[in-house]
Amino acid sequence: MAVDSESTFRIQARANANATDKGHDTPPRPERGPGTLAGEYVLKSMLAAGGHGSVYEAEHRILGRHAAVKVLHSHLADQGEMLQRFVREARVVNQIHHPNIVDVYDFGLMPDGSPYYVMELLSGRTLSQVVQERGRLSASRALAYLEPICGALEAAHRAGVVHRDLKSSNILVVEEGEKPRLKLLDFGIAKLIQQEPGQEGLTTAGQRLGTAHAMAPEQFRGGSIGPPTDVYALGVLLYQLLIGRYPFQSDDRLELERMHLEAPPPRPSVKAPVSPAVDAVVLRCLDKDATRRYPSVNAFLTALREATEEPNQVESQTRLVLAVNAEVVLPATDMDDDTTYAALANVMDTLEQGLRAESFTLALQTGTALLGVRPLAAGTTPAQALQPLRELQAEAQRLAEAVHARVHLCLHHGEAETRGDSGEAEVVGGPVTHVATWNVRDPGGFAITRPASRFLEGPPQQ
């Protein structure tokens, strides 16, 4: 079905929907079995269904080309905003035309008045599913996933389109490998940077579009939307790939909004072994001021590539190390959140500073636990490593009493894969990083594993 313009399509779709749904308070969703025609495409089976529409596998009745057909529920065709989003998505995607954005072949109206568009048929998993299955990724692997998405976003921005709902669940991983193939999906709330004359926007005063976990401050405020809005979402996505969770998390939408508007963005290195250079990329993306973010997606991608480069990479080597797992166990009883968080932050800061003062490198860190690792240098006396750690546990425990929490330290001796000089070695793996296999607790708060006991009883390191 030929459509001259978006407005013409909307008018005709509404007319068809009204005619089809006349007499129904809540129009039923029509059953579209195999053989139903959507233009020249024959529907074969349903792939997915939701509150707004359904997606079907289909085949061109003459050419035999396989495709996916997305159909908006007929009763929604009379709702101007839903119809506008549906038509806008098809037009915008077709306008950009990029290999990392799903292709749209055709669009029109079903006999019952339901709008549809035909797009390429894809299979794979969402990037969100990949993160859920694998947990956090290395910076280099995160870059491999983001490169094709950055290409798609840059093409969209050149075409005058801001996605404004970039998130891992809107990215399909079609093929894995050293250079994975991805597709950016869902341009349903995309914004045209330069609105066409007479064209309606998707927002009204006070309305906010996007997903709260990945929305930029200007989206919450109802401010100006542009490429920096997508750059902010790239920062959220990069953090999620590196850590396995969003930078700001809360079940309370108002609290989540407050975090995006006011809370300092967290450094990924607080939760995982991430370089300061990658930290800097994430923090610049998540700046509250859009003018201080990267000016373009390409600028972000260049910075991330530079941050993940290792021009003088040194092969890792196995070293004997001392490892300390420090953890804070909070009481099960309900307490004032602000009081608990403030006390916990104070304890964690004390533990981190104490470990660093004893030349331990932080290999892992969560909100309530730290793993410190120190390669053994020649001349190290066992007793020299023990007493400062006992004192650190006692000091941290005194601070934790304010919220009735317990601080546990466990000293271990074992092997780690490290890179760099012994004084500033980066821990990249090894048995000691598998904390659950050796960590123990002592009622007194300070535990020593058997390998560590044997080390403490031995002579100084040679």
Coordinates of C-alpha atoms in Angstrom, one line a residue:
M1 CA 0.0 0.0 0.0
A2 CA 1.5 3.3 -1.0
V3 CA 1.4 6.2 1.5
D4 CA 2.3 9.7 0.5
S5 CA 3.1 11.1 3.9
E6 CA 3.1 10.2 7.6
S7 CA 0.0 12.4 8.3
T8 CA -1.9 10.8 5.4
F9 CA -1.0 7.3 6.8
R10 CA -2.2 8.3 10.2
I11 CA -5.5 9.6 9.0
Q12 CA -6.2 6.5 6.9
A13 CA -5.2 4.2 9.7
R14 CA -7.5 5.9 12.1
A15 CA -10.4 5.7 9.7
N16 CA -9.8 2.0 9.1
A17 CA -9.5 1.4 12.8
N18 CA -12.7 3.2 13.6
A19 CA -14.6 1.3 10.9
T20 CA -13.2 -2.0 12.0
D21 CA -13.6 -1.4 15.8
K22 CA -17.1 0.2 15.7
G23 CA -19.2 -1.2 18.4
H24 CA -16.4 -2.5 20.5
D25 CA -15.6 -0.9 23.9
T26 CA -12.3 -2.8 24.0
P27 CA -11.5 -4.0 20.5
P28 CA -10.3 -7.6 20.4
R29 CA -6.9 -8.5 19.0
P30 CA -7.5 -10.2 15.7
E31 CA -6.1 -13.7 15.2
R32 CA -3.7 -13.7 12.2
G33 CA -3.0 -17.3 11.3
P34 CA -0.7 -18.7 8.6
G35 CA -1.6 -17.4 5.2
T36 CA -2.8 -13.9 6.3
L37 CA -1.5 -11.3 3.9
A38 CA 0.3 -8.2 4.9
G39 CA 0.7 -6.5 1.5
E40 CA 2.8 -8.9 -0.6
Y41 CA 4.0 -10.9 2.5
V42 CA 2.3 -14.0 3.7
L43 CA 2.4 -14.4 7.5
K44 CA 3.7 -17.8 8.6
S45 CA 4.0 -17.8 12.4
M46 CA 4.0 -15.4 15.4
L47 CA 7.5 -14.6 16.8
A48 CA 6.5 -12.3 19.6
A49 CA 3.6 -10.4 21.0
G50 CA 3.2 -7.5 23.4
G51 CA 0.8 -4.8 24.6
H52 CA 1.4 -2.7 21.5
G53 CA 1.6 -5.2 18.7
S54 CA 2.9 -8.5 17.4
V55 CA 5.8 -9.6 15.2
Y56 CA 5.4 -12.4 12.7
E57 CA 7.7 -14.4 10.5
A58 CA 6.6 -13.9 6.9
E59 CA 7.6 -14.6 3.3
H60 CA 7.1 -12.6 0.1
R61 CA 4.5 -14.4 -1.9
I62 CA 6.4 -13.9 -5.2
L63 CA 10.1 -13.4 -4.4
G64 CA 10.2 -15.8 -1.5
R65 CA 12.2 -13.4 0.7
H66 CA 11.8 -14.1 4.4
A67 CA 11.1 -11.2 6.6
A68 CA 9.5 -10.1 9.9
V69 CA 6.2 -8.2 10.0
K70 CA 5.5 -5.9 12.9
V71 CA 1.8 -5.2 13.3
L72 CA 0.3 -2.5 15.7
H73 CA -2.9 -3.7 17.4
S74 CA -5.8 -2.3 15.5
H75 CA -7.4 -0.6 18.5
L76 CA -4.2 1.4 19.0
A77 CA -4.4 2.9 15.5
D78 CA -6.9 5.4 16.8
Q79 CA -4.5 6.6 19.5
G80 CA -2.6 9.4 17.8
E81 CA 0.7 9.1 19.8
M82 CA 1.0 5.3 19.5
L83 CA 0.3 5.4 15.8
Q84 CA 2.7 8.3 15.3
R85 CA 5.5 6.4 17.1
F86 CA 4.8 3.3 15.0
V87 CA 5.0 5.2 11.7
R88 CA 7.9 7.3 12.8
E89 CA 9.9 4.2 13.7
A90 CA 9.5 2.8 10.2
R91 CA 10.3 6.1 8.5
V92 CA 13.3 6.9 10.6
V93 CA 14.9 3.5 10.3
N94 CA 14.4 3.6 6.5
Q95 CA 15.9 7.1 6.4
I96 CA 19.1 6.1 8.2
H97 CA 19.8 2.8 6.4
H98 CA 22.9 1.4 8.2
P99 CA 24.1 -2.2 8.4
N100 CA 23.9 -2.1 12.2
I101 CA 20.3 -0.9 12.2
V102 CA 17.4 -3.3 11.2
D103 CA 16.3 -2.7 7.6
V104 CA 12.6 -1.8 6.9
Y105 CA 11.3 -3.0 3.5
D106 CA 7.7 -1.8 3.4
F107 CA 4.8 -0.6 5.4
G108 CA 1.0 -0.4 5.0
L109 CA -2.3 -1.3 6.5
M110 CA -3.8 -4.7 7.2
P111 CA -7.5 -5.3 6.1
D112 CA -8.6 -4.7 9.7
G113 CA -6.9 -1.3 9.8
S114 CA -3.9 -2.4 11.8
P115 CA -0.7 -0.6 10.6
Y116 CA 2.3 -2.9 9.8
Y117 CA 5.8 -2.6 8.5
V118 CA 8.1 -5.3 7.0
M119 CA 11.6 -5.6 8.3
E120 CA 14.6 -8.0 8.0
L121 CA 14.2 -11.2 9.9
L122 CA 16.9 -11.6 12.6
S123 CA 17.8 -14.1 15.2
G124 CA 20.1 -13.8 18.2
R125 CA 20.1 -12.6 21.8
T126 CA 19.8 -9.1 23.2
L127 CA 22.9 -7.6 24.7
S128 CA 21.0 -7.5 28.0
Q129 CA 20.8 -11.3 27.9
V130 CA 24.5 -11.6 27.2
V131 CA 25.3 -9.4 30.2
Q132 CA 23.0 -11.5 32.4
E133 CA 24.6 -14.7 31.3
R134 CA 28.3 -13.6 31.4
G135 CA 28.4 -10.9 34.0
R136 CA 30.8 -8.1 33.6
L137 CA 33.1 -7.9 30.5
S138 CA 36.6 -6.8 30.0
A139 CA 37.1 -3.3 28.5
S140 CA 38.3 -4.7 25.2
R141 CA 35.2 -6.9 24.9
A142 CA 32.9 -4.1 25.8
L143 CA 34.6 -2.1 23.0
A144 CA 34.0 -4.9 20.5
Y145 CA 30.2 -4.8 21.3
L146 CA 30.0 -1.0 21.3
E147 CA 31.9 -0.3 18.0
P148 CA 29.1 -1.4 15.7
I149 CA 26.5 0.4 17.9
C150 CA 28.5 3.6 17.7
G151 CA 28.5 3.3 14.0
A152 CA 24.7 3.0 13.9
L153 CA 24.3 5.9 16.3
E154 CA 26.7 8.2 14.4
A155 CA 24.8 7.4 11.2
A156 CA 21.5 8.2 13.0
H157 CA 22.9 11.6 14.2
R158 CA 24.1 12.5 10.7
A159 CA 20.6 11.8 9.5
G160 CA 19.3 14.1 12.2
V161 CA 17.9 11.4 14.5
V162 CA 18.5 10.9 18.2
H163 CA 17.6 7.5 19.5
R164 CA 17.0 8.5 23.1
D165 CA 16.2 5.0 24.3
L166 CA 19.6 3.3 23.9
K167 CA 19.9 0.3 26.3
S168 CA 21.2 -3.2 26.2
S169 CA 17.7 -4.7 25.7
N170 CA 17.4 -2.7 22.4
I171 CA 20.5 -4.2 21.0
L172 CA 20.5 -7.6 19.2
V173 CA 23.7 -9.7 19.1
V174 CA 23.2 -11.4 15.7
E175 CA 26.7 -13.1 15.6
E176 CA 29.4 -13.5 18.2
G177 CA 33.1 -13.6 17.5
E178 CA 36.1 -11.4 17.7
K179 CA 34.1 -8.7 15.9
P180 CA 30.4 -9.4 16.8
R181 CA 27.6 -8.3 14.5
L182 CA 24.9 -6.3 16.3
K183 CA 21.7 -4.5 15.3
L184 CA 20.3 -1.4 17.1
L185 CA 16.5 -1.8 17.5
D186 CA 13.5 0.3 18.6
F187 CA 13.5 3.8 17.2
G188 CA 9.9 4.2 18.4
I189 CA 10.6 7.3 20.5
A190 CA 13.5 8.6 18.3
K191 CA 13.6 12.4 18.0
L192 CA 14.3 14.4 14.8
I193 CA 16.9 17.0 15.6
Q194 CA 15.4 19.3 13.0
Q195 CA 11.6 18.8 12.9
E196 CA 10.0 18.9 9.5
P197 CA 7.6 21.8 8.8
G198 CA 4.2 20.9 10.1
Q199 CA 5.4 17.6 11.7
E200 CA 4.2 16.9 15.3
G201 CA 6.7 16.0 18.0
L202 CA 6.4 13.0 20.2
T203 CA 6.4 14.9 23.5
T204 CA 4.2 17.3 25.2
A205 CA 4.9 19.6 28.1
G206 CA 6.0 17.6 31.2
Q207 CA 6.2 14.3 29.3
R208 CA 9.3 12.2 29.5
L209 CA 10.3 9.5 27.1
G210 CA 12.9 6.9 27.7
T211 CA 13.9 4.2 30.1
A212 CA 14.7 5.6 33.6
H213 CA 17.9 3.5 34.2
A214 CA 19.5 5.0 31.1
M215 CA 17.9 8.5 30.8
A216 CA 20.1 11.6 30.7
P217 CA 19.3 14.4 33.1
E218 CA 17.9 16.6 30.3
Q219 CA 15.3 13.8 29.6
F220 CA 14.1 13.9 33.2
R221 CA 14.0 17.7 33.1
G222 CA 12.2 17.9 29.7
G223 CA 15.1 19.8 28.3
S224 CA 16.8 20.0 24.9
I225 CA 17.5 16.6 23.4
G226 CA 20.4 16.0 21.1
P227 CA 23.4 13.7 20.3
P228 CA 24.8 14.2 23.9
T229 CA 21.7 12.5 25.2
D230 CA 22.7 9.3 23.3
V231 CA 26.3 9.8 24.5
Y232 CA 25.0 9.7 28.1
A233 CA 23.2 6.4 27.4
L234 CA 26.4 5.1 25.9
G235 CA 28.1 5.8 29.2
V236 CA 25.4 3.9 31.1
L237 CA 25.7 1.0 28.6
L238 CA 29.5 0.9 28.9
Y239 CA 29.3 0.9 32.7
Q240 CA 26.7 -1.9 32.5
L241 CA 29.0 -4.0 30.3
L242 CA 32.0 -3.5 32.6
I243 CA 30.2 -4.0 35.9
G244 CA 27.1 -6.1 35.1
R245 CA 24.7 -3.6 36.4
Y246 CA 23.5 0.0 35.9
P247 CA 25.5 2.9 37.4
F248 CA 22.3 4.0 39.2
Q249 CA 19.8 1.5 40.6
S250 CA 16.7 1.9 42.6
D251 CA 13.2 0.4 42.6
D252 CA 11.9 3.9 43.4
R253 CA 11.6 5.8 40.1
L254 CA 11.8 9.2 41.9
E255 CA 15.0 8.1 43.7
L256 CA 16.4 6.9 40.4
E257 CA 15.6 10.3 38.9
R258 CA 17.3 12.0 41.8
M259 CA 20.5 9.9 41.2
H260 CA 20.7 10.8 37.5
L261 CA 20.1 14.5 38.3
E262 CA 22.2 14.9 41.4
A263 CA 24.4 11.9 42.4
P264 CA 28.0 11.8 41.3
P265 CA 28.5 9.1 38.7
P266 CA 30.3 6.0 40.1
R267 CA 33.7 4.9 38.8
P268 CA 33.7 1.4 37.3
S269 CA 37.0 0.8 39.0
V270 CA 35.2 0.8 42.3
K271 CA 33.6 -2.5 41.4
A272 CA 36.1 -4.1 38.9
P273 CA 39.7 -3.9 37.8
V274 CA 39.2 -1.1 35.3
S275 CA 41.9 1.3 34.2
P276 CA 41.8 5.0 35.1
A277 CA 41.6 5.8 31.4
V278 CA 38.4 3.8 31.0
D279 CA 37.1 5.3 34.2
A280 CA 37.5 8.8 32.7
V281 CA 35.6 7.8 29.5
V282 CA 32.6 6.6 31.6
L283 CA 32.6 9.7 33.9
R284 CA 32.7 12.1 31.0
C285 CA 29.8 10.4 29.3
L286 CA 27.8 10.6 32.6
D287 CA 28.4 14.3 33.2
K288 CA 25.2 16.0 34.3
D289 CA 26.0 18.9 31.9
A290 CA 25.4 17.8 28.3
T291 CA 28.0 20.4 27.0
R292 CA 30.8 18.6 29.0
R293 CA 30.1 15.2 27.5
Y294 CA 31.8 13.9 24.3
P295 CA 30.6 16.2 21.5
S296 CA 29.9 13.2 19.2
V297 CA 29.6 9.4 19.2
N298 CA 32.8 9.2 17.2
A299 CA 34.7 11.3 19.8
F300 CA 33.4 8.8 22.5
L301 CA 34.5 5.8 20.4
T302 CA 38.0 7.3 19.8
A303 CA 38.5 7.9 23.5
L304 CA 37.4 4.4 24.4
R305 CA 39.7 2.9 21.8
E306 CA 42.6 4.9 23.2
A307 CA 41.7 3.9 26.8
T308 CA 41.6 0.2 26.0
E309 CA 44.8 0.2 23.9
E310 CA 47.8 -1.7 25.4
P311 CA 50.7 -0.8 23.1
N312 CA 53.3 -2.2 25.4
Q313 CA 51.4 -5.1 26.8
V314 CA 53.5 -7.3 29.0
E315 CA 52.7 -11.0 29.2
S316 CA 51.2 -12.0 32.5
Q317 CA 53.2 -14.2 34.9
T318 CA 52.3 -16.3 37.9
R319 CA 53.5 -14.9 41.3
L320 CA 53.1 -15.9 44.9
V321 CA 51.0 -13.3 46.6
L322 CA 49.4 -12.4 49.9
A323 CA 45.6 -11.9 49.4
V324 CA 43.2 -10.3 51.9
N325 CA 39.4 -10.5 51.6
A326 CA 37.8 -7.8 53.6
E327 CA 34.0 -7.8 53.9
V328 CA 31.4 -6.0 55.9
V329 CA 28.3 -8.0 57.0
L330 CA 25.3 -5.8 57.7
P331 CA 22.6 -6.8 60.2
A332 CA 19.4 -8.2 58.9
T333 CA 17.2 -5.7 60.8
D334 CA 15.8 -2.7 59.1
M335 CA 17.8 0.5 59.7
D336 CA 17.8 4.0 58.4
D337 CA 19.2 3.9 54.9
D338 CA 21.2 7.2 55.2
T339 CA 22.8 6.1 58.4
T340 CA 23.7 2.7 57.1
Y341 CA 25.1 3.9 53.8
A342 CA 27.2 6.6 55.5
A343 CA 28.6 4.2 58.0
L344 CA 29.3 1.6 55.4
A345 CA 31.0 4.1 53.2
N346 CA 33.2 5.1 56.1
V347 CA 34.2 1.5 56.9
M348 CA 34.9 0.7 53.2
D349 CA 37.1 3.8 52.8
T350 CA 39.0 2.9 55.9
L351 CA 39.6 -0.7 54.6
E352 CA 40.7 0.5 51.2
Q353 CA 43.1 3.1 52.6
G354 CA 44.5 0.6 55.0
L355 CA 45.1 -2.0 52.4
R356 CA 46.7 0.5 50.0
A357 CA 49.0 1.7 52.8
E358 CA 50.3 -1.9 53.2
S359 CA 51.0 -2.0 49.4
F360 CA 48.0 -4.1 48.5
T361 CA 46.4 -3.6 45.1
L362 CA 42.6 -3.8 44.9
A363 CA 41.8 -6.6 42.5
L364 CA 38.1 -6.8 43.2
Q365 CA 35.6 -4.5 44.9
T366 CA 31.9 -4.5 45.6
G367 CA 29.8 -2.4 47.9
T368 CA 30.6 -4.5 50.9
A369 CA 33.8 -6.4 50.1
L370 CA 37.4 -5.8 48.9
L371 CA 40.1 -8.1 47.6
G372 CA 43.6 -6.8 48.1
V373 CA 46.6 -8.6 46.6
R374 CA 50.3 -8.0 47.2
P375 CA 53.1 -9.8 45.4
L376 CA 55.8 -11.0 47.8
A377 CA 59.0 -9.1 47.5
A378 CA 62.4 -10.4 48.6
G379 CA 63.1 -9.9 52.3
T380 CA 59.4 -9.9 53.3
T381 CA 59.1 -11.1 56.9
P382 CA 55.8 -12.9 57.7
A383 CA 55.1 -11.0 60.9
Q384 CA 55.4 -7.7 59.0
A385 CA 52.4 -8.6 56.9
L386 CA 50.2 -9.8 59.8
Q387 CA 50.1 -7.1 62.5
P388 CA 49.0 -4.2 60.4
L389 CA 46.1 -6.2 59.0
R390 CA 44.9 -7.2 62.5
E391 CA 45.0 -3.5 63.5
L392 CA 43.1 -2.6 60.3
Q393 CA 40.4 -5.1 61.1
A394 CA 40.1 -3.7 64.6
E395 CA 39.8 -0.1 63.4
A396 CA 37.2 -0.9 60.8
Q397 CA 35.2 -2.9 63.4
R398 CA 35.1 0.0 65.7
L399 CA 33.6 2.1 62.9
A400 CA 31.1 -0.6 62.0
E401 CA 29.7 -0.8 65.5
A402 CA 27.7 2.3 64.7
V403 CA 25.4 0.2 62.6
H404 CA 25.9 -3.1 64.4
A405 CA 27.8 -4.6 61.4
R406 CA 30.7 -7.1 61.5
V407 CA 34.0 -6.7 59.7
H408 CA 35.8 -9.8 58.6
L409 CA 39.3 -10.1 57.2
C410 CA 40.8 -13.3 55.8
L411 CA 44.5 -13.6 54.9
H412 CA 45.5 -16.0 52.2
H413 CA 48.7 -17.0 50.5
G414 CA 48.6 -18.3 46.9
E415 CA 49.2 -17.7 43.2
A416 CA 47.9 -14.9 41.1
E417 CA 48.4 -14.0 37.4
T418 CA 49.9 -10.5 37.4
R419 CA 51.1 -8.0 34.8
G420 CA 53.7 -5.3 35.4
D421 CA 56.3 -4.7 38.1
S422 CA 55.9 -6.3 41.4
G423 CA 55.4 -2.9 43.1
E424 CA 52.5 -1.9 40.9
A425 CA 51.4 -5.3 39.5
E426 CA 48.0 -5.5 37.9
V427 CA 46.1 -8.7 38.9
V428 CA 44.6 -10.3 35.8
G429 CA 43.5 -13.7 37.3
G430 CA 44.7 -16.7 39.1
P431 CA 43.5 -18.9 42.0
V432 CA 43.5 -16.1 44.6
T433 CA 40.8 -14.2 42.6
H434 CA 38.4 -17.1 43.2
V435 CA 37.7 -15.8 46.7
A436 CA 34.9 -18.3 47.5
T437 CA 37.3 -21.2 47.2
W438 CA 39.5 -20.0 50.1
N439 CA 37.7 -17.4 52.2
V440 CA 36.8 -18.3 55.8
R441 CA 35.5 -16.4 58.7
D442 CA 36.6 -16.3 62.3
P443 CA 34.4 -15.3 65.2
G444 CA 37.0 -12.8 66.2
G445 CA 36.9 -11.1 62.8
F446 CA 40.4 -12.1 61.5
A447 CA 40.9 -15.4 59.8
I448 CA 44.0 -17.0 58.3
T449 CA 43.9 -19.8 55.8
R450 CA 46.1 -22.9 56.0
P451 CA 48.4 -21.7 53.1
A452 CA 48.7 -18.4 54.9
S453 CA 49.6 -20.1 58.2
R454 CA 52.3 -22.1 56.5
F455 CA 53.7 -18.9 55.0
L456 CA 53.6 -17.1 58.4
E457 CA 55.6 -19.9 60.0
G458 CA 58.3 -19.9 57.3
P459 CA 61.4 -17.8 56.8
P460 CA 61.5 -14.4 55.0
Q461 CA 61.1 -14.5 51.2
Q462 CA 64.3 -14.8 49.3

